[in-house]
Amino acid sequence: MSAELDALTVVNQLRDLAADPLNRRAIVEDQGCLPGLILFLDHPNPQIVYSALLAVRYLAECRANREKMKSELGMMLSLQNVMQKSTSPGETKLLASEIYEILQAAGKEEAEKAEAAASSCRRKAHFFLGSNNKRAKIVVLHIDGLDDSTRRSLCEEALLKIRGVISFTFQMAVKRCVVRIRSDLKADALGTAINSTKVMKAQQIVKTDDGGELIVPFQVDSEEEEVVVVVEENTDIPDYLPEEESPSEEHDKAVTRVGSITDGMGWLSTAANFLTRSFYW
């Protein structure tokens, strides 16, 4: 059997394996298959090139593969070469162009997701429990002495020691902290904790009937002082933090089709060796 027939057999087998969605992640993660398909894109035989493009198109249907495929050495350049080559059939050019656009968009999607995640983090600041906790209330604090990141860290440590604090967000420019707490927790406990830093003093901001704001000092009594002592000794993870655990995925029990990628991986290794022997960049 000639080398060209061997190459056609290999690329057709890769194409058939890639057609199965259960195989696509494994093929892309394999060290030899994806680079081998890229080599086939530069093959002089149009039939081999088209079959390789079909395999790559199948692999690109899996969103988790796209970023790796785009960054694989030679992938985008080889697709461009197929698109620009005058001897490439029209159908082959269209398929290469479609794959190129899919992979090109993958980078933009990742950038948009990263930006959305960053914006979400900035909005939520320090968030410990889901917003579906209905037994909660909001307390707005004005904190004298909240001047820099060091003071902010002290304030964070003080609030984290209080059982019943759900989340808090700082507004450094106006020296405020918006705290979400359980409904059974007294707001005075927040003031006591922050005042215990000795360098900051907290007061509560409440809304008046006419929509204005009123700053109200906290009343600290001996009973609350005892609460602070108890809170400061609570260095373990608070009882209120854990949420319902989502079902874990048992990857070691993943199901695959008989005769699919598990039986094909040895063949894939053989194919990769064939590619290494037969082609070069």
PDB file of C-alpha atoms in Angstrom:
ATOM      1  CA  MET A   1       0.000   0.000   0.000  1.00  0.00           C
ATOM      2  CA  SER A   2       1.419   3.409  -0.950  1.00  0.00           C
ATOM      3  CA  ALA A   3       2.183   6.158   1.553  1.00  0.00           C
ATOM      4  CA  GLU A   4      -0.644   8.276   0.106  1.00  0.00           C
ATOM      5  CA  LEU A   5      -3.172   5.482   0.578  1.00  0.00           C
ATOM      6  CA  ASP A   6      -1.883   5.034   4.143  1.00  0.00           C
ATOM      7  CA  ALA A   7      -2.362   8.765   4.771  1.00  0.00           C
ATOM      8  CA  LEU A   8      -5.895   8.640   3.386  1.00  0.00           C
ATOM      9  CA  THR A   9      -6.718   5.659   5.595  1.00  0.00           C
ATOM     10  CA  VAL A  10      -5.392   7.460   8.678  1.00  0.00           C
ATOM     11  CA  VAL A  11      -7.206  10.742   8.042  1.00  0.00           C
ATOM     12  CA  ASN A  12     -10.472   8.964   7.236  1.00  0.00           C
ATOM     13  CA  GLN A  13     -10.249   7.004  10.478  1.00  0.00           C
ATOM     14  CA  LEU A  14      -9.604  10.223  12.413  1.00  0.00           C
ATOM     15  CA  ARG A  15     -12.572  11.823  10.665  1.00  0.00           C
ATOM     16  CA  ASP A  16     -14.842   8.917  11.622  1.00  0.00           C
ATOM     17  CA  LEU A  17     -13.698   9.028  15.252  1.00  0.00           C
ATOM     18  CA  ALA A  18     -14.176  12.805  15.410  1.00  0.00           C
ATOM     19  CA  ALA A  19     -17.747  12.373  14.164  1.00  0.00           C
ATOM     20  CA  ASP A  20     -18.576  10.783  17.536  1.00  0.00           C
ATOM     21  CA  PRO A  21     -19.098  13.568  20.144  1.00  0.00           C
ATOM     22  CA  LEU A  22     -17.765  11.288  22.895  1.00  0.00           C
ATOM     23  CA  ASN A  23     -14.363  11.160  21.200  1.00  0.00           C
ATOM     24  CA  ARG A  24     -13.765  14.842  20.485  1.00  0.00           C
ATOM     25  CA  ARG A  25     -12.179  15.918  23.762  1.00  0.00           C
ATOM     26  CA  ALA A  26      -9.829  12.927  23.812  1.00  0.00           C
ATOM     27  CA  ILE A  27      -8.685  13.498  20.230  1.00  0.00           C
ATOM     28  CA  VAL A  28      -7.813  17.142  20.894  1.00  0.00           C
ATOM     29  CA  GLU A  29      -6.040  16.263  24.154  1.00  0.00           C
ATOM     30  CA  ASP A  30      -3.983  13.567  22.403  1.00  0.00           C
ATOM     31  CA  GLN A  31      -0.458  14.816  21.698  1.00  0.00           C
ATOM     32  CA  GLY A  32      -0.316  13.500  18.149  1.00  0.00           C
ATOM     33  CA  CYS A  33      -3.775  13.645  16.583  1.00  0.00           C
ATOM     34  CA  LEU A  34      -4.373  17.391  16.352  1.00  0.00           C
ATOM     35  CA  PRO A  35      -0.861  18.177  15.034  1.00  0.00           C
ATOM     36  CA  GLY A  36      -1.353  15.296  12.573  1.00  0.00           C
ATOM     37  CA  LEU A  37      -4.580  16.762  11.238  1.00  0.00           C
ATOM     38  CA  ILE A  38      -2.818  20.098  10.756  1.00  0.00           C
ATOM     39  CA  LEU A  39      -0.154  18.313   8.690  1.00  0.00           C
ATOM     40  CA  PHE A  40      -2.890  16.778   6.553  1.00  0.00           C
ATOM     41  CA  LEU A  41      -4.246  20.260   5.777  1.00  0.00           C
ATOM     42  CA  ASP A  42      -1.064  20.907   3.775  1.00  0.00           C
ATOM     43  CA  HIS A  43      -1.188  17.588   1.894  1.00  0.00           C
ATOM     44  CA  PRO A  44      -1.124  17.810  -1.941  1.00  0.00           C
ATOM     45  CA  ASN A  45      -4.027  15.352  -2.249  1.00  0.00           C
ATOM     46  CA  PRO A  46      -7.306  17.380  -2.175  1.00  0.00           C
ATOM     47  CA  GLN A  47      -9.254  14.363  -0.897  1.00  0.00           C
ATOM     48  CA  ILE A  48      -6.981  14.065   2.148  1.00  0.00           C
ATOM     49  CA  VAL A  49      -7.230  17.807   2.832  1.00  0.00           C
ATOM     50  CA  TYR A  50     -11.029  17.742   2.690  1.00  0.00           C
ATOM     51  CA  SER A  51     -11.246  14.718   4.961  1.00  0.00           C
ATOM     52  CA  ALA A  52      -8.917  16.430   7.455  1.00  0.00           C
ATOM     53  CA  LEU A  53     -11.071  19.566   7.352  1.00  0.00           C
ATOM     54  CA  LEU A  54     -14.175  17.485   8.115  1.00  0.00           C
ATOM     55  CA  ALA A  55     -12.392  15.992  11.140  1.00  0.00           C
ATOM     56  CA  VAL A  56     -11.349  19.452  12.365  1.00  0.00           C
ATOM     57  CA  ARG A  57     -14.898  20.738  11.874  1.00  0.00           C
ATOM     58  CA  TYR A  58     -16.278  17.904  14.003  1.00  0.00           C
ATOM     59  CA  LEU A  59     -13.735  18.655  16.742  1.00  0.00           C
ATOM     60  CA  ALA A  60     -14.624  22.369  16.688  1.00  0.00           C
ATOM     61  CA  GLU A  61     -18.255  21.556  17.471  1.00  0.00           C
ATOM     62  CA  CYS A  62     -17.108  20.942  21.050  1.00  0.00           C
ATOM     63  CA  ARG A  63     -16.776  24.433  22.594  1.00  0.00           C
ATOM     64  CA  ALA A  64     -14.236  23.206  25.135  1.00  0.00           C
ATOM     65  CA  ASN A  65     -11.863  22.300  22.278  1.00  0.00           C
ATOM     66  CA  ARG A  66     -11.878  25.597  20.408  1.00  0.00           C
ATOM     67  CA  GLU A  67      -9.347  27.605  22.389  1.00  0.00           C
ATOM     68  CA  LYS A  68      -6.796  24.778  22.328  1.00  0.00           C
ATOM     69  CA  MET A  69      -7.387  24.180  18.627  1.00  0.00           C
ATOM     70  CA  LYS A  70      -6.937  27.855  17.833  1.00  0.00           C
ATOM     71  CA  SER A  71      -3.651  28.027  19.740  1.00  0.00           C
ATOM     72  CA  GLU A  72      -2.263  24.789  18.256  1.00  0.00           C
ATOM     73  CA  LEU A  73       0.859  25.539  16.227  1.00  0.00           C
ATOM     74  CA  GLY A  74       0.054  25.898  12.525  1.00  0.00           C
ATOM     75  CA  MET A  75      -3.739  25.520  12.774  1.00  0.00           C
ATOM     76  CA  MET A  76      -4.865  29.026  11.784  1.00  0.00           C
ATOM     77  CA  LEU A  77      -2.060  29.432   9.242  1.00  0.00           C
ATOM     78  CA  SER A  78      -2.889  26.122   7.536  1.00  0.00           C
ATOM     79  CA  LEU A  79      -6.579  27.046   7.345  1.00  0.00           C
ATOM     80  CA  GLN A  80      -5.634  30.363   5.735  1.00  0.00           C
ATOM     81  CA  ASN A  81      -3.421  28.575   3.230  1.00  0.00           C
ATOM     82  CA  VAL A  82      -6.293  26.278   2.218  1.00  0.00           C
ATOM     83  CA  MET A  83      -8.609  29.274   1.835  1.00  0.00           C
ATOM     84  CA  GLN A  84      -6.105  31.197  -0.311  1.00  0.00           C
ATOM     85  CA  LYS A  85      -4.722  28.339  -2.411  1.00  0.00           C
ATOM     86  CA  SER A  86      -5.910  28.652  -5.999  1.00  0.00           C
ATOM     87  CA  THR A  87      -5.979  24.872  -6.496  1.00  0.00           C
ATOM     88  CA  SER A  88      -8.343  24.288  -3.547  1.00  0.00           C
ATOM     89  CA  PRO A  89     -11.870  23.288  -4.629  1.00  0.00           C
ATOM     90  CA  GLY A  90     -14.621  25.756  -3.750  1.00  0.00           C
ATOM     91  CA  GLU A  91     -16.264  23.426  -1.229  1.00  0.00           C
ATOM     92  CA  THR A  92     -12.920  22.914   0.505  1.00  0.00           C
ATOM     93  CA  LYS A  93     -12.355  26.678   0.760  1.00  0.00           C
ATOM     94  CA  LEU A  94     -15.820  27.201   2.247  1.00  0.00           C
ATOM     95  CA  LEU A  95     -15.263  24.517   4.877  1.00  0.00           C
ATOM     96  CA  ALA A  96     -11.846  25.943   5.812  1.00  0.00           C
ATOM     97  CA  SER A  97     -13.356  29.438   6.059  1.00  0.00           C
ATOM     98  CA  GLU A  98     -16.151  28.181   8.314  1.00  0.00           C
ATOM     99  CA  ILE A  99     -13.686  26.504  10.682  1.00  0.00           C
ATOM    100  CA  TYR A 100     -11.446  29.584  10.692  1.00  0.00           C
ATOM    101  CA  GLU A 101     -14.341  31.840  11.718  1.00  0.00           C
ATOM    102  CA  ILE A 102     -15.418  29.452  14.492  1.00  0.00           C
ATOM    103  CA  LEU A 103     -11.943  29.290  15.998  1.00  0.00           C
ATOM    104  CA  GLN A 104     -11.351  33.022  15.536  1.00  0.00           C
ATOM    105  CA  ALA A 105     -14.548  33.753  17.498  1.00  0.00           C
ATOM    106  CA  ALA A 106     -13.427  31.449  20.311  1.00  0.00           C
ATOM    107  CA  GLY A 107     -10.839  33.975  21.524  1.00  0.00           C
ATOM    108  CA  LYS A 108     -13.415  36.771  21.552  1.00  0.00           C
ATOM    109  CA  GLU A 109     -15.867  34.614  23.519  1.00  0.00           C
ATOM    110  CA  GLU A 110     -13.216  33.866  26.147  1.00  0.00           C
ATOM    111  CA  ALA A 111     -12.321  37.558  26.427  1.00  0.00           C
ATOM    112  CA  GLU A 112     -15.971  38.517  26.842  1.00  0.00           C
ATOM    113  CA  LYS A 113     -16.474  35.851  29.521  1.00  0.00           C
ATOM    114  CA  ALA A 114     -13.376  37.055  31.384  1.00  0.00           C
ATOM    115  CA  GLU A 115     -14.575  40.659  31.276  1.00  0.00           C
ATOM    116  CA  ALA A 116     -18.052  39.640  32.454  1.00  0.00           C
ATOM    117  CA  ALA A 117     -16.543  37.655  35.322  1.00  0.00           C
ATOM    118  CA  ALA A 118     -14.327  40.594  36.316  1.00  0.00           C
ATOM    119  CA  SER A 119     -17.307  42.966  36.297  1.00  0.00           C
ATOM    120  CA  SER A 120     -19.303  40.540  38.387  1.00  0.00           C
ATOM    121  CA  CYS A 121     -16.491  40.308  40.933  1.00  0.00           C
ATOM    122  CA  ARG A 122     -16.207  44.086  41.137  1.00  0.00           C
ATOM    123  CA  ARG A 123     -19.934  44.443  41.724  1.00  0.00           C
ATOM    124  CA  LYS A 124     -20.227  41.680  44.280  1.00  0.00           C
ATOM    125  CA  ALA A 125     -16.989  42.443  46.145  1.00  0.00           C
ATOM    126  CA  HIS A 126     -16.821  40.038  49.080  1.00  0.00           C
ATOM    127  CA  PHE A 127     -19.708  37.630  48.662  1.00  0.00           C
ATOM    128  CA  PHE A 128     -20.051  34.536  50.800  1.00  0.00           C
ATOM    129  CA  LEU A 129     -23.630  33.315  50.474  1.00  0.00           C
ATOM    130  CA  GLY A 130     -26.089  33.176  47.610  1.00  0.00           C
ATOM    131  CA  SER A 131     -28.631  35.950  47.211  1.00  0.00           C
ATOM    132  CA  ASN A 132     -31.430  33.450  47.726  1.00  0.00           C
ATOM    133  CA  ASN A 133     -31.118  33.779  51.507  1.00  0.00           C
ATOM    134  CA  LYS A 134     -34.370  35.553  52.360  1.00  0.00           C
ATOM    135  CA  ARG A 135     -33.713  35.714  56.098  1.00  0.00           C
ATOM    136  CA  ALA A 136     -31.317  38.624  55.750  1.00  0.00           C
ATOM    137  CA  LYS A 137     -31.182  42.392  56.138  1.00  0.00           C
ATOM    138  CA  ILE A 138     -28.895  45.177  54.950  1.00  0.00           C
ATOM    139  CA  VAL A 139     -26.954  47.460  57.300  1.00  0.00           C
ATOM    140  CA  VAL A 140     -25.091  50.484  55.947  1.00  0.00           C
ATOM    141  CA  LEU A 141     -22.136  51.638  58.037  1.00  0.00           C
ATOM    142  CA  HIS A 142     -20.196  54.894  58.022  1.00  0.00           C
ATOM    143  CA  ILE A 143     -16.692  54.088  59.281  1.00  0.00           C
ATOM    144  CA  ASP A 144     -14.456  56.886  60.525  1.00  0.00           C
ATOM    145  CA  GLY A 145     -10.827  55.899  59.907  1.00  0.00           C
ATOM    146  CA  LEU A 146     -11.507  53.756  56.834  1.00  0.00           C
ATOM    147  CA  ASP A 147      -8.752  55.525  54.917  1.00  0.00           C
ATOM    148  CA  ASP A 148      -6.640  52.894  53.160  1.00  0.00           C
ATOM    149  CA  SER A 149      -6.265  49.225  52.282  1.00  0.00           C
ATOM    150  CA  THR A 150      -4.664  48.430  55.644  1.00  0.00           C
ATOM    151  CA  ARG A 151      -7.674  49.754  57.533  1.00  0.00           C
ATOM    152  CA  ARG A 152      -9.952  47.965  55.108  1.00  0.00           C
ATOM    153  CA  SER A 153      -8.193  44.680  55.872  1.00  0.00           C
ATOM    154  CA  LEU A 154      -8.657  45.284  59.607  1.00  0.00           C
ATOM    155  CA  CYS A 155     -12.338  45.933  59.017  1.00  0.00           C
ATOM    156  CA  GLU A 156     -12.663  42.762  56.952  1.00  0.00           C
ATOM    157  CA  GLU A 157     -11.076  40.676  59.700  1.00  0.00           C
ATOM    158  CA  ALA A 158     -13.401  42.159  62.299  1.00  0.00           C
ATOM    159  CA  LEU A 159     -16.527  41.477  60.234  1.00  0.00           C
ATOM    160  CA  LEU A 160     -15.474  37.950  59.337  1.00  0.00           C
ATOM    161  CA  LYS A 161     -15.394  37.022  63.012  1.00  0.00           C
ATOM    162  CA  ILE A 162     -19.101  37.734  63.432  1.00  0.00           C
ATOM    163  CA  ARG A 163     -21.473  34.810  63.091  1.00  0.00           C
ATOM    164  CA  GLY A 164     -24.342  35.942  60.903  1.00  0.00           C
ATOM    165  CA  VAL A 165     -22.476  38.194  58.478  1.00  0.00           C
ATOM    166  CA  ILE A 166     -23.367  37.083  54.953  1.00  0.00           C
ATOM    167  CA  SER A 167     -21.511  39.543  52.730  1.00  0.00           C
ATOM    168  CA  PHE A 168     -20.065  43.038  52.746  1.00  0.00           C
ATOM    169  CA  THR A 169     -19.057  45.629  50.161  1.00  0.00           C
ATOM    170  CA  PHE A 170     -16.809  48.632  50.735  1.00  0.00           C
ATOM    171  CA  GLN A 171     -17.300  52.112  49.306  1.00  0.00           C
ATOM    172  CA  MET A 172     -13.896  53.543  50.173  1.00  0.00           C
ATOM    173  CA  ALA A 173     -14.499  56.976  48.651  1.00  0.00           C
ATOM    174  CA  VAL A 174     -17.283  57.741  51.138  1.00  0.00           C
ATOM    175  CA  LYS A 175     -15.963  55.540  53.980  1.00  0.00           C
ATOM    176  CA  ARG A 176     -18.941  53.228  53.903  1.00  0.00           C
ATOM    177  CA  CYS A 177     -19.500  49.514  54.172  1.00  0.00           C
ATOM    178  CA  VAL A 178     -22.733  47.827  53.099  1.00  0.00           C
ATOM    179  CA  VAL A 179     -23.176  44.673  55.174  1.00  0.00           C
ATOM    180  CA  ARG A 180     -25.704  41.908  54.594  1.00  0.00           C
ATOM    181  CA  ILE A 181     -26.492  40.030  57.795  1.00  0.00           C
ATOM    182  CA  ARG A 182     -28.919  37.474  59.110  1.00  0.00           C
ATOM    183  CA  SER A 183     -32.154  38.940  60.390  1.00  0.00           C
ATOM    184  CA  ASP A 184     -31.511  37.691  63.926  1.00  0.00           C
ATOM    185  CA  LEU A 185     -28.163  39.498  64.216  1.00  0.00           C
ATOM    186  CA  LYS A 186     -28.165  42.928  65.883  1.00  0.00           C
ATOM    187  CA  ALA A 187     -26.544  45.727  63.907  1.00  0.00           C
ATOM    188  CA  ASP A 188     -24.825  46.855  67.130  1.00  0.00           C
ATOM    189  CA  ALA A 189     -22.587  43.784  66.896  1.00  0.00           C
ATOM    190  CA  LEU A 190     -21.053  45.223  63.718  1.00  0.00           C
ATOM    191  CA  GLY A 191     -20.255  48.490  65.422  1.00  0.00           C
ATOM    192  CA  THR A 192     -18.748  46.703  68.414  1.00  0.00           C
ATOM    193  CA  ALA A 193     -16.504  44.582  66.181  1.00  0.00           C
ATOM    194  CA  ILE A 194     -15.234  47.509  64.124  1.00  0.00           C
ATOM    195  CA  ASN A 195     -14.741  49.735  67.165  1.00  0.00           C
ATOM    196  CA  SER A 196     -12.637  46.962  68.709  1.00  0.00           C
ATOM    197  CA  THR A 197      -9.919  47.706  66.119  1.00  0.00           C
ATOM    198  CA  LYS A 198      -9.198  50.895  68.143  1.00  0.00           C
ATOM    199  CA  VAL A 199      -8.399  52.801  64.930  1.00  0.00           C
ATOM    200  CA  MET A 200     -11.875  52.928  63.394  1.00  0.00           C
ATOM    201  CA  LYS A 201     -15.326  53.859  64.639  1.00  0.00           C
ATOM    202  CA  ALA A 202     -18.541  52.703  62.989  1.00  0.00           C
ATOM    203  CA  GLN A 203     -21.931  54.390  62.924  1.00  0.00           C
ATOM    204  CA  GLN A 204     -25.119  53.225  61.239  1.00  0.00           C
ATOM    205  CA  ILE A 205     -26.714  55.084  58.329  1.00  0.00           C
ATOM    206  CA  VAL A 206     -30.508  54.837  58.292  1.00  0.00           C
ATOM    207  CA  LYS A 207     -33.087  56.184  55.871  1.00  0.00           C
ATOM    208  CA  THR A 208     -35.506  58.834  57.107  1.00  0.00           C
ATOM    209  CA  ASP A 209     -39.169  59.047  56.156  1.00  0.00           C
ATOM    210  CA  ASP A 210     -38.474  61.844  53.664  1.00  0.00           C
ATOM    211  CA  GLY A 211     -35.804  59.783  51.865  1.00  0.00           C
ATOM    212  CA  GLY A 212     -32.812  61.407  53.546  1.00  0.00           C
ATOM    213  CA  GLU A 213     -30.048  59.769  55.538  1.00  0.00           C
ATOM    214  CA  LEU A 214     -29.354  59.898  59.265  1.00  0.00           C
ATOM    215  CA  ILE A 215     -26.140  58.789  60.988  1.00  0.00           C
ATOM    216  CA  VAL A 216     -26.901  56.952  64.229  1.00  0.00           C
ATOM    217  CA  PRO A 217     -24.152  56.025  66.739  1.00  0.00           C
ATOM    218  CA  PHE A 218     -24.128  52.472  68.069  1.00  0.00           C
ATOM    219  CA  GLN A 219     -24.932  51.860  71.719  1.00  0.00           C
ATOM    220  CA  VAL A 220     -22.305  49.535  73.147  1.00  0.00           C
ATOM    221  CA  ASP A 221     -23.055  47.972  76.504  1.00  0.00           C
ATOM    222  CA  SER A 222     -21.314  45.382  78.622  1.00  0.00           C
ATOM    223  CA  GLU A 223     -23.390  42.536  77.196  1.00  0.00           C
ATOM    224  CA  GLU A 224     -22.239  43.367  73.686  1.00  0.00           C
ATOM    225  CA  GLU A 225     -18.656  43.559  74.884  1.00  0.00           C
ATOM    226  CA  GLU A 226     -18.973  39.935  75.965  1.00  0.00           C
ATOM    227  CA  VAL A 227     -20.307  39.063  72.510  1.00  0.00           C
ATOM    228  CA  VAL A 228     -17.189  40.575  70.921  1.00  0.00           C
ATOM    229  CA  VAL A 229     -14.958  38.372  73.059  1.00  0.00           C
ATOM    230  CA  VAL A 230     -16.838  35.277  71.889  1.00  0.00           C
ATOM    231  CA  VAL A 231     -16.716  36.385  68.259  1.00  0.00           C
ATOM    232  CA  GLU A 232     -12.971  37.026  68.329  1.00  0.00           C
ATOM    233  CA  GLU A 233     -12.362  33.481  69.541  1.00  0.00           C
ATOM    234  CA  ASN A 234     -14.247  32.148  66.521  1.00  0.00           C
ATOM    235  CA  THR A 235     -11.283  31.546  64.193  1.00  0.00           C
ATOM    236  CA  ASP A 236     -12.774  28.477  62.520  1.00  0.00           C
ATOM    237  CA  ILE A 237     -14.986  28.668  59.451  1.00  0.00           C
ATOM    238  CA  PRO A 238     -18.360  30.003  60.622  1.00  0.00           C
ATOM    239  CA  ASP A 239     -21.326  27.649  60.722  1.00  0.00           C
ATOM    240  CA  TYR A 240     -23.386  29.903  58.473  1.00  0.00           C
ATOM    241  CA  LEU A 241     -21.032  29.890  55.516  1.00  0.00           C
ATOM    242  CA  PRO A 242     -21.581  26.468  53.897  1.00  0.00           C
ATOM    243  CA  GLU A 243     -24.206  26.331  51.160  1.00  0.00           C
ATOM    244  CA  GLU A 244     -25.911  23.335  49.621  1.00  0.00           C
ATOM    245  CA  GLU A 245     -23.347  21.290  47.801  1.00  0.00           C
ATOM    246  CA  SER A 246     -23.910  20.708  44.133  1.00  0.00           C
ATOM    247  CA  PRO A 247     -23.844  17.088  42.954  1.00  0.00           C
ATOM    248  CA  SER A 248     -20.304  16.019  42.277  1.00  0.00           C
ATOM    249  CA  GLU A 249     -19.380  14.637  38.927  1.00  0.00           C
ATOM    250  CA  GLU A 250     -17.803  11.203  39.093  1.00  0.00           C
ATOM    251  CA  HIS A 251     -15.364  11.449  36.232  1.00  0.00           C
ATOM    252  CA  ASP A 252     -13.936   8.037  36.966  1.00  0.00           C
ATOM    253  CA  LYS A 253     -17.336   6.549  36.081  1.00  0.00           C
ATOM    254  CA  ALA A 254     -17.804   8.394  32.784  1.00  0.00           C
ATOM    255  CA  VAL A 255     -19.601   6.336  30.148  1.00  0.00           C
ATOM    256  CA  THR A 256     -18.155   5.794  26.713  1.00  0.00           C
ATOM    257  CA  ARG A 257     -19.375   3.807  23.755  1.00  0.00           C
ATOM    258  CA  VAL A 258     -18.054   0.315  23.179  1.00  0.00           C
ATOM    259  CA  GLY A 259     -15.606   0.341  20.342  1.00  0.00           C
ATOM    260  CA  SER A 260     -15.252   4.113  20.552  1.00  0.00           C
ATOM    261  CA  ILE A 261     -12.314   6.134  21.874  1.00  0.00           C
ATOM    262  CA  THR A 262     -11.204   3.611  24.519  1.00  0.00           C
ATOM    263  CA  ASP A 263     -10.561   1.030  21.820  1.00  0.00           C
ATOM    264  CA  GLY A 264      -9.253   3.655  19.433  1.00  0.00           C
ATOM    265  CA  MET A 265      -6.585   5.301  21.578  1.00  0.00           C
ATOM    266  CA  GLY A 266      -4.024   2.636  20.770  1.00  0.00           C
ATOM    267  CA  TRP A 267      -4.823   3.179  17.100  1.00  0.00           C
ATOM    268  CA  LEU A 268      -4.506   6.938  17.591  1.00  0.00           C
ATOM    269  CA  SER A 269      -1.012   6.463  18.968  1.00  0.00           C
ATOM    270  CA  THR A 270      -0.147   4.366  15.919  1.00  0.00           C
ATOM    271  CA  ALA A 271      -1.581   7.070  13.667  1.00  0.00           C
ATOM    272  CA  ALA A 272       0.488   9.721  15.403  1.00  0.00           C
ATOM    273  CA  ASN A 273       3.642   7.670  14.843  1.00  0.00           C
ATOM    274  CA  PHE A 274       2.714   7.278  11.192  1.00  0.00           C
ATOM    275  CA  LEU A 275       2.337  11.026  10.844  1.00  0.00           C
ATOM    276  CA  THR A 276       5.681  11.654  12.495  1.00  0.00           C
ATOM    277  CA  ARG A 277       7.426   9.257  10.109  1.00  0.00           C
ATOM    278  CA  SER A 278       5.677  10.437   6.962  1.00  0.00           C
ATOM    279  CA  PHE A 279       5.549  14.243   7.239  1.00  0.00           C
ATOM    280  CA  TYR A 280       7.572  17.150   8.491  1.00  0.00           C
ATOM    281  CA  TRP A 281       6.934  20.919   8.938  1.00  0.00           C
TER     282      TRP A 281
END
